[in-house]
JSON list of N, CA and C in Angstrom, two decimals:
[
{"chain": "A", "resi": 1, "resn": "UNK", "atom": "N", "xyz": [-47.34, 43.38, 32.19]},
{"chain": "A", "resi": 1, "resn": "UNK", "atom": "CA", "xyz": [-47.95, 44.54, 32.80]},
{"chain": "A", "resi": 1, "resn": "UNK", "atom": "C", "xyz": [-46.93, 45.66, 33.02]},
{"chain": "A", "resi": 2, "resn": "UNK", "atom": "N", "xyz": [-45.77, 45.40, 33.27]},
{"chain": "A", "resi": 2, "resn": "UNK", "atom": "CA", "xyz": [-44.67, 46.13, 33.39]},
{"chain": "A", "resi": 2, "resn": "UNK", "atom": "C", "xyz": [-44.54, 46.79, 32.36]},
{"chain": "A", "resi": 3, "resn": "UNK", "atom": "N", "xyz": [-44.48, 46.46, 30.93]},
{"chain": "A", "resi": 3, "resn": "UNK", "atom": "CA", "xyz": [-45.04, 47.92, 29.69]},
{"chain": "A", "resi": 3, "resn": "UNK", "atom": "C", "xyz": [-46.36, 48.77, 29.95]},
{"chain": "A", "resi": 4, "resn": "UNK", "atom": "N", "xyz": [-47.32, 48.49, 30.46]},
{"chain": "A", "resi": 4, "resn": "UNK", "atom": "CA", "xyz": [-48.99, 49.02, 30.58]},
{"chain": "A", "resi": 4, "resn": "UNK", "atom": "C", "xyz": [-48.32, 50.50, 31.59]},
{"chain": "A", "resi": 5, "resn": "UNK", "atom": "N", "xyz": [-47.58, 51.76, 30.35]},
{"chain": "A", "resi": 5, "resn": "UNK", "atom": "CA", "xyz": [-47.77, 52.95, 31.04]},
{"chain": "A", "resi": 5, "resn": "UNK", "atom": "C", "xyz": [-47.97, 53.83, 30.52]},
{"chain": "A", "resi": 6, "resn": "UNK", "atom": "N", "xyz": [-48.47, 55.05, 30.88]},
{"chain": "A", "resi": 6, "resn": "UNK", "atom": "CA", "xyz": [-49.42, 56.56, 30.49]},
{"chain": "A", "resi": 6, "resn": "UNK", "atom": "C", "xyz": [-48.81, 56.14, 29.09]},
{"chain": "A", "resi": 7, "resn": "UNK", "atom": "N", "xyz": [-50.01, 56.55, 28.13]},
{"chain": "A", "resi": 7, "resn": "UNK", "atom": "CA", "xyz": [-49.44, 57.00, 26.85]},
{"chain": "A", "resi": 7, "resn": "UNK", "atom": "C", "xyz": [-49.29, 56.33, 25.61]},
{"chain": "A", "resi": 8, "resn": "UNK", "atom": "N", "xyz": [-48.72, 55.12, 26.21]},
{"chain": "A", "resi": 8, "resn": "UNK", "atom": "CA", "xyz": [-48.52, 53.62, 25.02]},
{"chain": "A", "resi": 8, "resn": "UNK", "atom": "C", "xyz": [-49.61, 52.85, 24.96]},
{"chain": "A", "resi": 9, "resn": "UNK", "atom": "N", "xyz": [-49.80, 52.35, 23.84]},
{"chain": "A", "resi": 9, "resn": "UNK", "atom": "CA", "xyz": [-50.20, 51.69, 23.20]},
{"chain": "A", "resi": 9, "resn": "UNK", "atom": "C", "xyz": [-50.24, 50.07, 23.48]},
{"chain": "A", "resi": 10, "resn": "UNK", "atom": "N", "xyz": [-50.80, 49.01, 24.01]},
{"chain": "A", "resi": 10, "resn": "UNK", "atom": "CA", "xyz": [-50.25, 47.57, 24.18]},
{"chain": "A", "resi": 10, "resn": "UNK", "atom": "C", "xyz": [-51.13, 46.79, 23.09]},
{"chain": "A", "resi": 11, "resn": "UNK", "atom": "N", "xyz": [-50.95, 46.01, 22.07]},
{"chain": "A", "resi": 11, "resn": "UNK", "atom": "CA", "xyz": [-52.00, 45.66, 21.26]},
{"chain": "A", "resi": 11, "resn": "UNK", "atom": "C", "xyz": [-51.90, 43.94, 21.85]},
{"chain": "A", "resi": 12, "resn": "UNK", "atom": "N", "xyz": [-52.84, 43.45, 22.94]},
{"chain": "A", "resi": 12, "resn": "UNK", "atom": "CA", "xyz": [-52.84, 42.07, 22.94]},
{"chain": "A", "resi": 12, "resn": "UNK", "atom": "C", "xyz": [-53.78, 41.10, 21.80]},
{"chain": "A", "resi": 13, "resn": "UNK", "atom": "N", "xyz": [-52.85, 40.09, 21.38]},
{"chain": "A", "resi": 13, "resn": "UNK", "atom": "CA", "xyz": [-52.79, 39.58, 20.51]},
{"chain": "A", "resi": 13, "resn": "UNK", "atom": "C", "xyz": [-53.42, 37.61, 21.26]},
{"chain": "A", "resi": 14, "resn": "UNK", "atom": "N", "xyz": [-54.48, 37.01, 21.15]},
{"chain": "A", "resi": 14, "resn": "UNK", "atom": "CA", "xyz": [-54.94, 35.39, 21.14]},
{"chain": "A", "resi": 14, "resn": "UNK", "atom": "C", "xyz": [-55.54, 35.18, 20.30]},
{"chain": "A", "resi": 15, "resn": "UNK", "atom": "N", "xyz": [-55.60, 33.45, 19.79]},
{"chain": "A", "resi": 15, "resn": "UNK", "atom": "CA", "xyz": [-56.00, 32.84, 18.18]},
{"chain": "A", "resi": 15, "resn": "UNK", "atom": "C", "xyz": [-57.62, 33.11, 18.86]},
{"chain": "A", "resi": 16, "resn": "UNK", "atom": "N", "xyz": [-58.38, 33.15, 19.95]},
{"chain": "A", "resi": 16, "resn": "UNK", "atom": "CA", "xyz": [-59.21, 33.23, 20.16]},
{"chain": "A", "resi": 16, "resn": "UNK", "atom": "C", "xyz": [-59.48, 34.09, 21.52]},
{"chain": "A", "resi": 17, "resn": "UNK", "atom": "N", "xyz": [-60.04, 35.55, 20.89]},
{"chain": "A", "resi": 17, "resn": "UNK", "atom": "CA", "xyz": [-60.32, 36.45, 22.34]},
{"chain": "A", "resi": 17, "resn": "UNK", "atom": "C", "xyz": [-61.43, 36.22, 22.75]},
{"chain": "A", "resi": 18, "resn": "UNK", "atom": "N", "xyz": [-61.22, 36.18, 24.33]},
{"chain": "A", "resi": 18, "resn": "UNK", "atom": "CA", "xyz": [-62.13, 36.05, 25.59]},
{"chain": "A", "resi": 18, "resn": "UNK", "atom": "C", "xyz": [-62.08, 36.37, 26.40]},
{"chain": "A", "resi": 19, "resn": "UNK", "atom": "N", "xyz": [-62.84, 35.86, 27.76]},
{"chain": "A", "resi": 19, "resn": "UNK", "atom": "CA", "xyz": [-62.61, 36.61, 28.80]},
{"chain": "A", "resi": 19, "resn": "UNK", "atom": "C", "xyz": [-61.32, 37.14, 29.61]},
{"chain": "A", "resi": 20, "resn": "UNK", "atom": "N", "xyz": [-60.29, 36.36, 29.05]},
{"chain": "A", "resi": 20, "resn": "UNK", "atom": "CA", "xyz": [-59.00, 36.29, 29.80]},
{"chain": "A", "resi": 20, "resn": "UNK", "atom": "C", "xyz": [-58.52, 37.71, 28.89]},
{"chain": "A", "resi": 21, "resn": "UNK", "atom": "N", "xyz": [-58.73, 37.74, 27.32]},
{"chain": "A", "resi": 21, "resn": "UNK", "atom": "CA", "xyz": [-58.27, 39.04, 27.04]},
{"chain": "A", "resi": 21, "resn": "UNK", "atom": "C", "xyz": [-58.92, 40.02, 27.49]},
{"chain": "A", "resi": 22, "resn": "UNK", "atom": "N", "xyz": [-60.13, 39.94, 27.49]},
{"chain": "A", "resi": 22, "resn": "UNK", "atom": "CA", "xyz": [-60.59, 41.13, 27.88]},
{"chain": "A", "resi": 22, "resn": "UNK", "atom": "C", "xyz": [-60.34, 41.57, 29.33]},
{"chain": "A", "resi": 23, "resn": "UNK", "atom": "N", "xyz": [-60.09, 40.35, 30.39]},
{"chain": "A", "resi": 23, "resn": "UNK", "atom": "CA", "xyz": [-59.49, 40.98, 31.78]},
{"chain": "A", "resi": 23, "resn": "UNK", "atom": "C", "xyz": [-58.03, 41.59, 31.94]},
{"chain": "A", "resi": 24, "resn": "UNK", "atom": "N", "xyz": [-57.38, 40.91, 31.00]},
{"chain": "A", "resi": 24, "resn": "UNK", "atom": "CA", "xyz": [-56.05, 41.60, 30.76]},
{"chain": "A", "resi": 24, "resn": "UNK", "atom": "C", "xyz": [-56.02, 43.09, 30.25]},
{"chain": "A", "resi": 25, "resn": "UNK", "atom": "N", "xyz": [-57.24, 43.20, 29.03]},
{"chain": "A", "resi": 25, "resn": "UNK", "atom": "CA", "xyz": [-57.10, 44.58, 28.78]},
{"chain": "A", "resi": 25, "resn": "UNK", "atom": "C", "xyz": [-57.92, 45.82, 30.05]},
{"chain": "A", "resi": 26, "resn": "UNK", "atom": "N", "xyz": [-58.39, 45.65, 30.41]},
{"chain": "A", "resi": 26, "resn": "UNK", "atom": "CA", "xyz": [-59.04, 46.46, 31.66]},
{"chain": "A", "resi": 26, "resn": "UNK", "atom": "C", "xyz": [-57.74, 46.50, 32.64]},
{"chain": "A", "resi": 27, "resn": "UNK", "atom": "N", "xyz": [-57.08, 45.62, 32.43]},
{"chain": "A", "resi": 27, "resn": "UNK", "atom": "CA", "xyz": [-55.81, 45.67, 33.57]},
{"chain": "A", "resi": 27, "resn": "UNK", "atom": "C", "xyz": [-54.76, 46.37, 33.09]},
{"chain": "A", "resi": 28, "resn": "UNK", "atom": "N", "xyz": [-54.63, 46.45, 31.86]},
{"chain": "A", "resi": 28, "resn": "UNK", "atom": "CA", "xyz": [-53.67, 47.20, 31.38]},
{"chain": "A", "resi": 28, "resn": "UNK", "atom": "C", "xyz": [-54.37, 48.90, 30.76]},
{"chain": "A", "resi": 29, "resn": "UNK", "atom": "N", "xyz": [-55.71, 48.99, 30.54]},
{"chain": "A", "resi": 29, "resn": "UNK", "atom": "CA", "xyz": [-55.90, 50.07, 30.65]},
{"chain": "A", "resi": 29, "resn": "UNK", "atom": "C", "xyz": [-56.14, 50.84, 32.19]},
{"chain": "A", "resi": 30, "resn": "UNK", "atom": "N", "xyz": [-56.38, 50.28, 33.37]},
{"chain": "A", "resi": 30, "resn": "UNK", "atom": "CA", "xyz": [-56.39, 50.53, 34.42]},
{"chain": "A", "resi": 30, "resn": "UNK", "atom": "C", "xyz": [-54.63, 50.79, 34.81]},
{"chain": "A", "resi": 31, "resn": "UNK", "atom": "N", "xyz": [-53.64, 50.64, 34.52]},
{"chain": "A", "resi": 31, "resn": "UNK", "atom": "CA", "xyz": [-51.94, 51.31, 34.38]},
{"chain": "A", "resi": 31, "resn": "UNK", "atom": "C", "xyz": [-51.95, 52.21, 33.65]},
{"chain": "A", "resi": 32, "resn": "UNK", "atom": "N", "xyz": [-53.05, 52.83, 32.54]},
{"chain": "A", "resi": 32, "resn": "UNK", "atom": "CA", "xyz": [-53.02, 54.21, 32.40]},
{"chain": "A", "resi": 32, "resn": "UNK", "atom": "C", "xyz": [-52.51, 53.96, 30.48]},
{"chain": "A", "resi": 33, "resn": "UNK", "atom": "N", "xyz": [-52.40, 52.70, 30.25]},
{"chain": "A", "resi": 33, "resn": "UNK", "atom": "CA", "xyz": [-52.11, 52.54, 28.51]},
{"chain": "A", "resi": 33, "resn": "UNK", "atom": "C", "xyz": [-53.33, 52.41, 28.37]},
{"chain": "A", "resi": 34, "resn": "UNK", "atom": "N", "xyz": [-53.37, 52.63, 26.88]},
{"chain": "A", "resi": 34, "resn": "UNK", "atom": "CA", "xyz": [-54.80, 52.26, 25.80]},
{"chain": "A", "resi": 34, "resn": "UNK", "atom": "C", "xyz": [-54.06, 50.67, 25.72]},
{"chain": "A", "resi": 35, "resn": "UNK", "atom": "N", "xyz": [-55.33, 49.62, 25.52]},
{"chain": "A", "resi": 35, "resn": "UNK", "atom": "CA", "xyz": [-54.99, 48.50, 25.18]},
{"chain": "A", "resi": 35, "resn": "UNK", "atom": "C", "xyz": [-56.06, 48.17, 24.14]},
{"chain": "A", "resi": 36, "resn": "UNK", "atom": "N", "xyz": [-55.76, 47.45, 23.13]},
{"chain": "A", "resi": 36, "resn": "UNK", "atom": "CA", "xyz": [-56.40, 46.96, 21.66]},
{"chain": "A", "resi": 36, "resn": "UNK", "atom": "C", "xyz": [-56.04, 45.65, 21.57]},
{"chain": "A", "resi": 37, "resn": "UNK", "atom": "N", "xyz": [-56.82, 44.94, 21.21]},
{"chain": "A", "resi": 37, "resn": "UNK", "atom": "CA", "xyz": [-57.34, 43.55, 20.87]},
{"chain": "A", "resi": 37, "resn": "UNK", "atom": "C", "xyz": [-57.22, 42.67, 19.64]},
{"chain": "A", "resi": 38, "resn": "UNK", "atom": "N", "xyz": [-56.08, 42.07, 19.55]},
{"chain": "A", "resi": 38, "resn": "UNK", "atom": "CA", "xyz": [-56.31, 41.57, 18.30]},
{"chain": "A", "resi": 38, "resn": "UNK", "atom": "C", "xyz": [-55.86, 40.21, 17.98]},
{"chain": "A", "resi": 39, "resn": "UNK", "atom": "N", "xyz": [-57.31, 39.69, 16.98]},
{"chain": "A", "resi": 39, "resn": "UNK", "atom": "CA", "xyz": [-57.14, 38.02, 17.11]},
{"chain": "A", "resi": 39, "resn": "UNK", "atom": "C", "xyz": [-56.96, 37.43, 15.81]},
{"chain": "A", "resi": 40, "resn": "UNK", "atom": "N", "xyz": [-55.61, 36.51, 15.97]},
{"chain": "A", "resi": 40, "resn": "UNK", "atom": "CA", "xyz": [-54.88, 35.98, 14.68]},
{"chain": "A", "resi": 40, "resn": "UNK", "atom": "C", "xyz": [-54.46, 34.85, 15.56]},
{"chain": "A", "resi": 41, "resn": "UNK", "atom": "N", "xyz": [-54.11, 33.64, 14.77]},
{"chain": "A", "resi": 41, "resn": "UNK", "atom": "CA", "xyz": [-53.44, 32.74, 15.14]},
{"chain": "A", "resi": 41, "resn": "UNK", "atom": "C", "xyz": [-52.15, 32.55, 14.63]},
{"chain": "A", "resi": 42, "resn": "UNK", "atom": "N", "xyz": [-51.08, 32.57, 15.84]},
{"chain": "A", "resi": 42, "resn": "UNK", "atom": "CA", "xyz": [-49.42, 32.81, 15.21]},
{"chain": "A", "resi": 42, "resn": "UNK", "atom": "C", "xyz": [-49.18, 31.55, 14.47]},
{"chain": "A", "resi": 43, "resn": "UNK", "atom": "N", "xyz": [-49.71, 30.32, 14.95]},
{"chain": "A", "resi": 43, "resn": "UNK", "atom": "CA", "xyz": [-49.21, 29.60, 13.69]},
{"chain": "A", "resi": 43, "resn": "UNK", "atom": "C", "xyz": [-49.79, 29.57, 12.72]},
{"chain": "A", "resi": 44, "resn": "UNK", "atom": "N", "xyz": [-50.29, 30.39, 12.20]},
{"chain": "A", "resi": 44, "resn": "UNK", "atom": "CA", "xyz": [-50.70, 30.82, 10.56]},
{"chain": "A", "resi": 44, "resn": "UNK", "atom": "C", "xyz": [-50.00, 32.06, 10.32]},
{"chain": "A", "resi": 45, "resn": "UNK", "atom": "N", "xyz": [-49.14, 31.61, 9.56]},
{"chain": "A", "resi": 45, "resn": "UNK", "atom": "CA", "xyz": [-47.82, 33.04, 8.60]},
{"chain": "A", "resi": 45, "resn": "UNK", "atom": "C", "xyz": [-48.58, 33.98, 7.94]},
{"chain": "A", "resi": 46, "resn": "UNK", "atom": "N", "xyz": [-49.66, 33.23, 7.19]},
{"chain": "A", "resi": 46, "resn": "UNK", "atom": "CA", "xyz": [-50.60, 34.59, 6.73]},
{"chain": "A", "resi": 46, "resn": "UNK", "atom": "C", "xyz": [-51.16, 35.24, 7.66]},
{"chain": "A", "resi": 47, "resn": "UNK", "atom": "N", "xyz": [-51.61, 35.18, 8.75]},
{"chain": "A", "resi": 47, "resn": "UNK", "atom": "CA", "xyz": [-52.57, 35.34, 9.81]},
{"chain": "A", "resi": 47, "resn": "UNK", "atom": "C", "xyz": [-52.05, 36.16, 10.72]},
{"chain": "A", "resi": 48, "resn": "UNK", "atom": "N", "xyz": [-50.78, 36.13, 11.02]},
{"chain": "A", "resi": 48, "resn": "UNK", "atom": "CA", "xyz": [-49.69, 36.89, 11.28]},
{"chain": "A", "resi": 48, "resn": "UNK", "atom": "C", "xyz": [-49.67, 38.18, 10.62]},
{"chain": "A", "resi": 49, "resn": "UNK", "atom": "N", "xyz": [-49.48, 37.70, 9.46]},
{"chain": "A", "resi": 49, "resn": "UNK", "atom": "CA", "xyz": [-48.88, 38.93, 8.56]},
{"chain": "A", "resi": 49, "resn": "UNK", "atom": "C", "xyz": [-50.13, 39.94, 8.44]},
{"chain": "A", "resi": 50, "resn": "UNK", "atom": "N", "xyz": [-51.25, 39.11, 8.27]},
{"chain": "A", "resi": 50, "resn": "UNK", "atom": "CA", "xyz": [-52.86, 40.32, 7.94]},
{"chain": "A", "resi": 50, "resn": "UNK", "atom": "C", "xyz": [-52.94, 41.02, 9.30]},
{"chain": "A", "resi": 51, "resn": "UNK", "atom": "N", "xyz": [-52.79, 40.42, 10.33]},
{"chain": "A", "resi": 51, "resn": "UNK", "atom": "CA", "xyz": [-52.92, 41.10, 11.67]},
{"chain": "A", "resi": 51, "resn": "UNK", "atom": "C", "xyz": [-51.89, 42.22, 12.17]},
{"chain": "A", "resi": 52, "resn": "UNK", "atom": "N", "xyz": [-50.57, 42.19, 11.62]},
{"chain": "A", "resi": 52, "resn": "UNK", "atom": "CA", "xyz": [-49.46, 42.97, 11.70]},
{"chain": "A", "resi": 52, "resn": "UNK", "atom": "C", "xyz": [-49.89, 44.13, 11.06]},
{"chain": "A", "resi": 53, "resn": "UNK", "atom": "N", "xyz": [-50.25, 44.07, 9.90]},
{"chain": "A", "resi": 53, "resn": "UNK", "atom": "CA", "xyz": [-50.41, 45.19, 8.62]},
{"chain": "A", "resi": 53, "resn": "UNK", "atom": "C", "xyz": [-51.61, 45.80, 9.23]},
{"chain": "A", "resi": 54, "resn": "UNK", "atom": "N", "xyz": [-52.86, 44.93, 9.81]},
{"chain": "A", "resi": 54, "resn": "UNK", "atom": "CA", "xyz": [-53.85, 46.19, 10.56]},
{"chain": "A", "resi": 54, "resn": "UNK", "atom": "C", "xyz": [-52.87, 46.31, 11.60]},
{"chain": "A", "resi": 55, "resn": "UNK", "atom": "N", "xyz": [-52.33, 46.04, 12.61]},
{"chain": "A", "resi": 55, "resn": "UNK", "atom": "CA", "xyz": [-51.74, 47.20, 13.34]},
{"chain": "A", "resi": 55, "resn": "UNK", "atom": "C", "xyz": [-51.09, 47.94, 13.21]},
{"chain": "A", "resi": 56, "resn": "UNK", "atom": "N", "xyz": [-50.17, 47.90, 12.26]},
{"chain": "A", "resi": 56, "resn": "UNK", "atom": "CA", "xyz": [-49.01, 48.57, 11.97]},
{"chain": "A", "resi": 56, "resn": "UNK", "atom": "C", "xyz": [-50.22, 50.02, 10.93]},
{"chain": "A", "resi": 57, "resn": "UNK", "atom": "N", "xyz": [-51.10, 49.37, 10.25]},
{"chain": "A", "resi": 57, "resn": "UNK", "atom": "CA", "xyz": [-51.99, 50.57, 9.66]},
{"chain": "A", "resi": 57, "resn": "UNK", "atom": "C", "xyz": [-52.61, 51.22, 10.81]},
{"chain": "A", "resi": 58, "resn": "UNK", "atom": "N", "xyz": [-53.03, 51.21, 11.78]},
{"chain": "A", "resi": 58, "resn": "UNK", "atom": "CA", "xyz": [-53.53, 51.70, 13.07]},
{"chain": "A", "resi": 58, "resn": "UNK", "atom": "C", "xyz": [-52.78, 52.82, 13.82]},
{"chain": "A", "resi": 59, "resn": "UNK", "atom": "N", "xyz": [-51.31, 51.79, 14.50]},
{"chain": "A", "resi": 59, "resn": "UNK", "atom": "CA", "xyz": [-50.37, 52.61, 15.13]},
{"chain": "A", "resi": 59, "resn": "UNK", "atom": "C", "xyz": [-49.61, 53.19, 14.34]},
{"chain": "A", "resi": 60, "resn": "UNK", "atom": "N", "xyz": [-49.13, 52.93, 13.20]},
{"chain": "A", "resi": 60, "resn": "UNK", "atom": "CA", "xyz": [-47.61, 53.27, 12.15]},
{"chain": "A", "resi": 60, "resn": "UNK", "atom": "C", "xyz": [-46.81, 52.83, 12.49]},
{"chain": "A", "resi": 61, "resn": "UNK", "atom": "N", "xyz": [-46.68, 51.87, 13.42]},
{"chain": "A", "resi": 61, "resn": "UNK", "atom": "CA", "xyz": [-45.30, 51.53, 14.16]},
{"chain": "A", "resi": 61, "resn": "UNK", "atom": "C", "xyz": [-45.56, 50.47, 15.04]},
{"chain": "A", "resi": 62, "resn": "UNK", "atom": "N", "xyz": [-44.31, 49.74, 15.46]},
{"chain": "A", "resi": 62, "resn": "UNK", "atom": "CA", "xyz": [-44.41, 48.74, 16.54]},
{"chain": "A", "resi": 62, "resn": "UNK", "atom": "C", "xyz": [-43.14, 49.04, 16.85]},
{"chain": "A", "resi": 63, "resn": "UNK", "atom": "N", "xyz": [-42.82, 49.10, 18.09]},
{"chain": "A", "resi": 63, "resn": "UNK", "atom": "CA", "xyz": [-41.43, 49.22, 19.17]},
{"chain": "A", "resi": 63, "resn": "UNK", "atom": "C", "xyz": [-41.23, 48.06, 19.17]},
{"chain": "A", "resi": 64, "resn": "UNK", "atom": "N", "xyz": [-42.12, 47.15, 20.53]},
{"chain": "A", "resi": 64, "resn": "UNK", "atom": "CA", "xyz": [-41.59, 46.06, 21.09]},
{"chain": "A", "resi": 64, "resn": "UNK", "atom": "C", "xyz": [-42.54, 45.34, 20.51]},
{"chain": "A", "resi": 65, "resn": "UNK", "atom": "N", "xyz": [-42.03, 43.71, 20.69]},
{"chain": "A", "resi": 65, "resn": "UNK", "atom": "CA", "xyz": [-43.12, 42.52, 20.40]},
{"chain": "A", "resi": 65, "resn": "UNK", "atom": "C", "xyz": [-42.38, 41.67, 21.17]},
{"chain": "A", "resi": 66, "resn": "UNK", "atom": "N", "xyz": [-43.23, 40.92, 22.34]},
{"chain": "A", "resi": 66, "resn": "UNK", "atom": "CA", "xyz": [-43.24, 40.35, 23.34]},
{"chain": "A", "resi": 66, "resn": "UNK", "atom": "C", "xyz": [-43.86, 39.03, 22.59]},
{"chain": "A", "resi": 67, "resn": "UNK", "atom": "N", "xyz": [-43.57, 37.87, 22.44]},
{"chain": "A", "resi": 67, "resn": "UNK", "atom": "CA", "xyz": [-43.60, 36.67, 21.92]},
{"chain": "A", "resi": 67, "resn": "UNK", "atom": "C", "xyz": [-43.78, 35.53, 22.94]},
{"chain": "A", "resi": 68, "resn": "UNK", "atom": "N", "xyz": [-45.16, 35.31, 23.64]},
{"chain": "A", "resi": 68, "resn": "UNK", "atom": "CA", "xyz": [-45.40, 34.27, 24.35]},
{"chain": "A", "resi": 68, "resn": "UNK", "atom": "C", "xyz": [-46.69, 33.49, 24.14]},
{"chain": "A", "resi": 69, "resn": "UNK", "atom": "N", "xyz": [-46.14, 32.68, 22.95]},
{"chain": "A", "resi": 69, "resn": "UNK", "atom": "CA", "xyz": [-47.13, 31.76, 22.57]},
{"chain": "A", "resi": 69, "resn": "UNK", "atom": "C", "xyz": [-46.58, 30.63, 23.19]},
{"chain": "A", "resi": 70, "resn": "UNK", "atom": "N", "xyz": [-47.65, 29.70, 23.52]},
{"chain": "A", "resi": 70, "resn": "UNK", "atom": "CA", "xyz": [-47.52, 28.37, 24.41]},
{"chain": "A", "resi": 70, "resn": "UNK", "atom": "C", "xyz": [-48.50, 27.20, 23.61]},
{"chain": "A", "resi": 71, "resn": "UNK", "atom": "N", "xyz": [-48.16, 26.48, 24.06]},
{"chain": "A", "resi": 71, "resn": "UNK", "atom": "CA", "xyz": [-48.85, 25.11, 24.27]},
{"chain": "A", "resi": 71, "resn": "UNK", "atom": "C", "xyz": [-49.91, 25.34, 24.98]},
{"chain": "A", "resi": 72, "resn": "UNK", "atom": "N", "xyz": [-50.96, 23.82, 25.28]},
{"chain": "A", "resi": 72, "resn": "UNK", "atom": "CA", "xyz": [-51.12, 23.31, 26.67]},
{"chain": "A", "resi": 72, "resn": "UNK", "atom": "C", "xyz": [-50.90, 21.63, 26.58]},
{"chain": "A", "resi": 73, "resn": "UNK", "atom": "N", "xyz": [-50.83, 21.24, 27.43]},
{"chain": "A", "resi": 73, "resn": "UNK", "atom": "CA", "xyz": [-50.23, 20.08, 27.86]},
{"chain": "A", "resi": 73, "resn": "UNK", "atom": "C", "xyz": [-51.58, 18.98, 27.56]},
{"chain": "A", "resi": 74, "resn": "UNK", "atom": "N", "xyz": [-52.56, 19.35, 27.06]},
{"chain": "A", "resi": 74, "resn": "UNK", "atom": "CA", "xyz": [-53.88, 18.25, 26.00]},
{"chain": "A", "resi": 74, "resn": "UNK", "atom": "C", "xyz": [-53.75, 17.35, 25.62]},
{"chain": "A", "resi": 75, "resn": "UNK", "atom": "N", "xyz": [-52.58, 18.05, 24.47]},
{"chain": "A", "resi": 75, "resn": "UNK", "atom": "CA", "xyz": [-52.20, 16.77, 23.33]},
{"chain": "A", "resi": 75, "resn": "UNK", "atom": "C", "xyz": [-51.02, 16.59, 23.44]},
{"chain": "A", "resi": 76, "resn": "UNK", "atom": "N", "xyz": [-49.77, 16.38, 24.78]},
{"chain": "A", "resi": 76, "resn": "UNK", "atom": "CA", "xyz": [-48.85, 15.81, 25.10]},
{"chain": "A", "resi": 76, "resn": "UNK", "atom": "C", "xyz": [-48.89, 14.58, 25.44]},
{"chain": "A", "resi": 77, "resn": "UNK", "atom": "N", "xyz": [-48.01, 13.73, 25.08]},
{"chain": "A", "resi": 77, "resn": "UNK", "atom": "CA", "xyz": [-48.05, 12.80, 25.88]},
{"chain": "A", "resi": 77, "resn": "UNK", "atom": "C", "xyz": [-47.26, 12.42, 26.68]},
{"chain": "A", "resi": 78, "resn": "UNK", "atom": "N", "xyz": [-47.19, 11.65, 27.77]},
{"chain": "A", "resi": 78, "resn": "UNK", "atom": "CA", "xyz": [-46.13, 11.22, 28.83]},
{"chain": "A", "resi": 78, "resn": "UNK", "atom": "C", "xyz": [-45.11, 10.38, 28.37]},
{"chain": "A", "resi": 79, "resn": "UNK", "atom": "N", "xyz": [-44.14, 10.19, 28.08]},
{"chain": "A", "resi": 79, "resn": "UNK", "atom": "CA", "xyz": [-43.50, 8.79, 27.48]},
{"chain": "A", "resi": 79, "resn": "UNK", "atom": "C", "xyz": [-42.18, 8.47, 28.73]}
]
């Protein structure tokens, strides 16, 4: 949220958007950025790459890329 200011651009990125993106983007357009939506799954290299090229065709550019893909703890096991 600490990027979400006047002017910029934030493009959030999940393998599957929902309600959690869409509350994030109201939160970050409510700090006064435009926020855009976009759904690829990072562990697919192609999927990546098609999703980059529409943004990068959109904005012309990317500054920053903030990289917080996770797990969840489902299919861990305890050992």
């Amino acid at each position: 949220m600490a990027l979400a200011q006047p002017g910029l651009t934030i493009y959030l990125n999940d393998v599957v958007l929902g309600e959690e993106a869409a509350k994030t983007q109201q939160e970050v357009e409510a700090k006064g950025a435009a926020a855009r939506l976009v759904e690829f799954d990072v562990a697919d290299a192609a999927a990546v790459n098609q999703g980059l090229d529409r943004l990068l065709k959109e904005s012309g550019r990317l500054d920053i890329l903030v990289n917080n893909a996770g797990i969840t703890g489902t299919t861990l096991s305890s050992a």
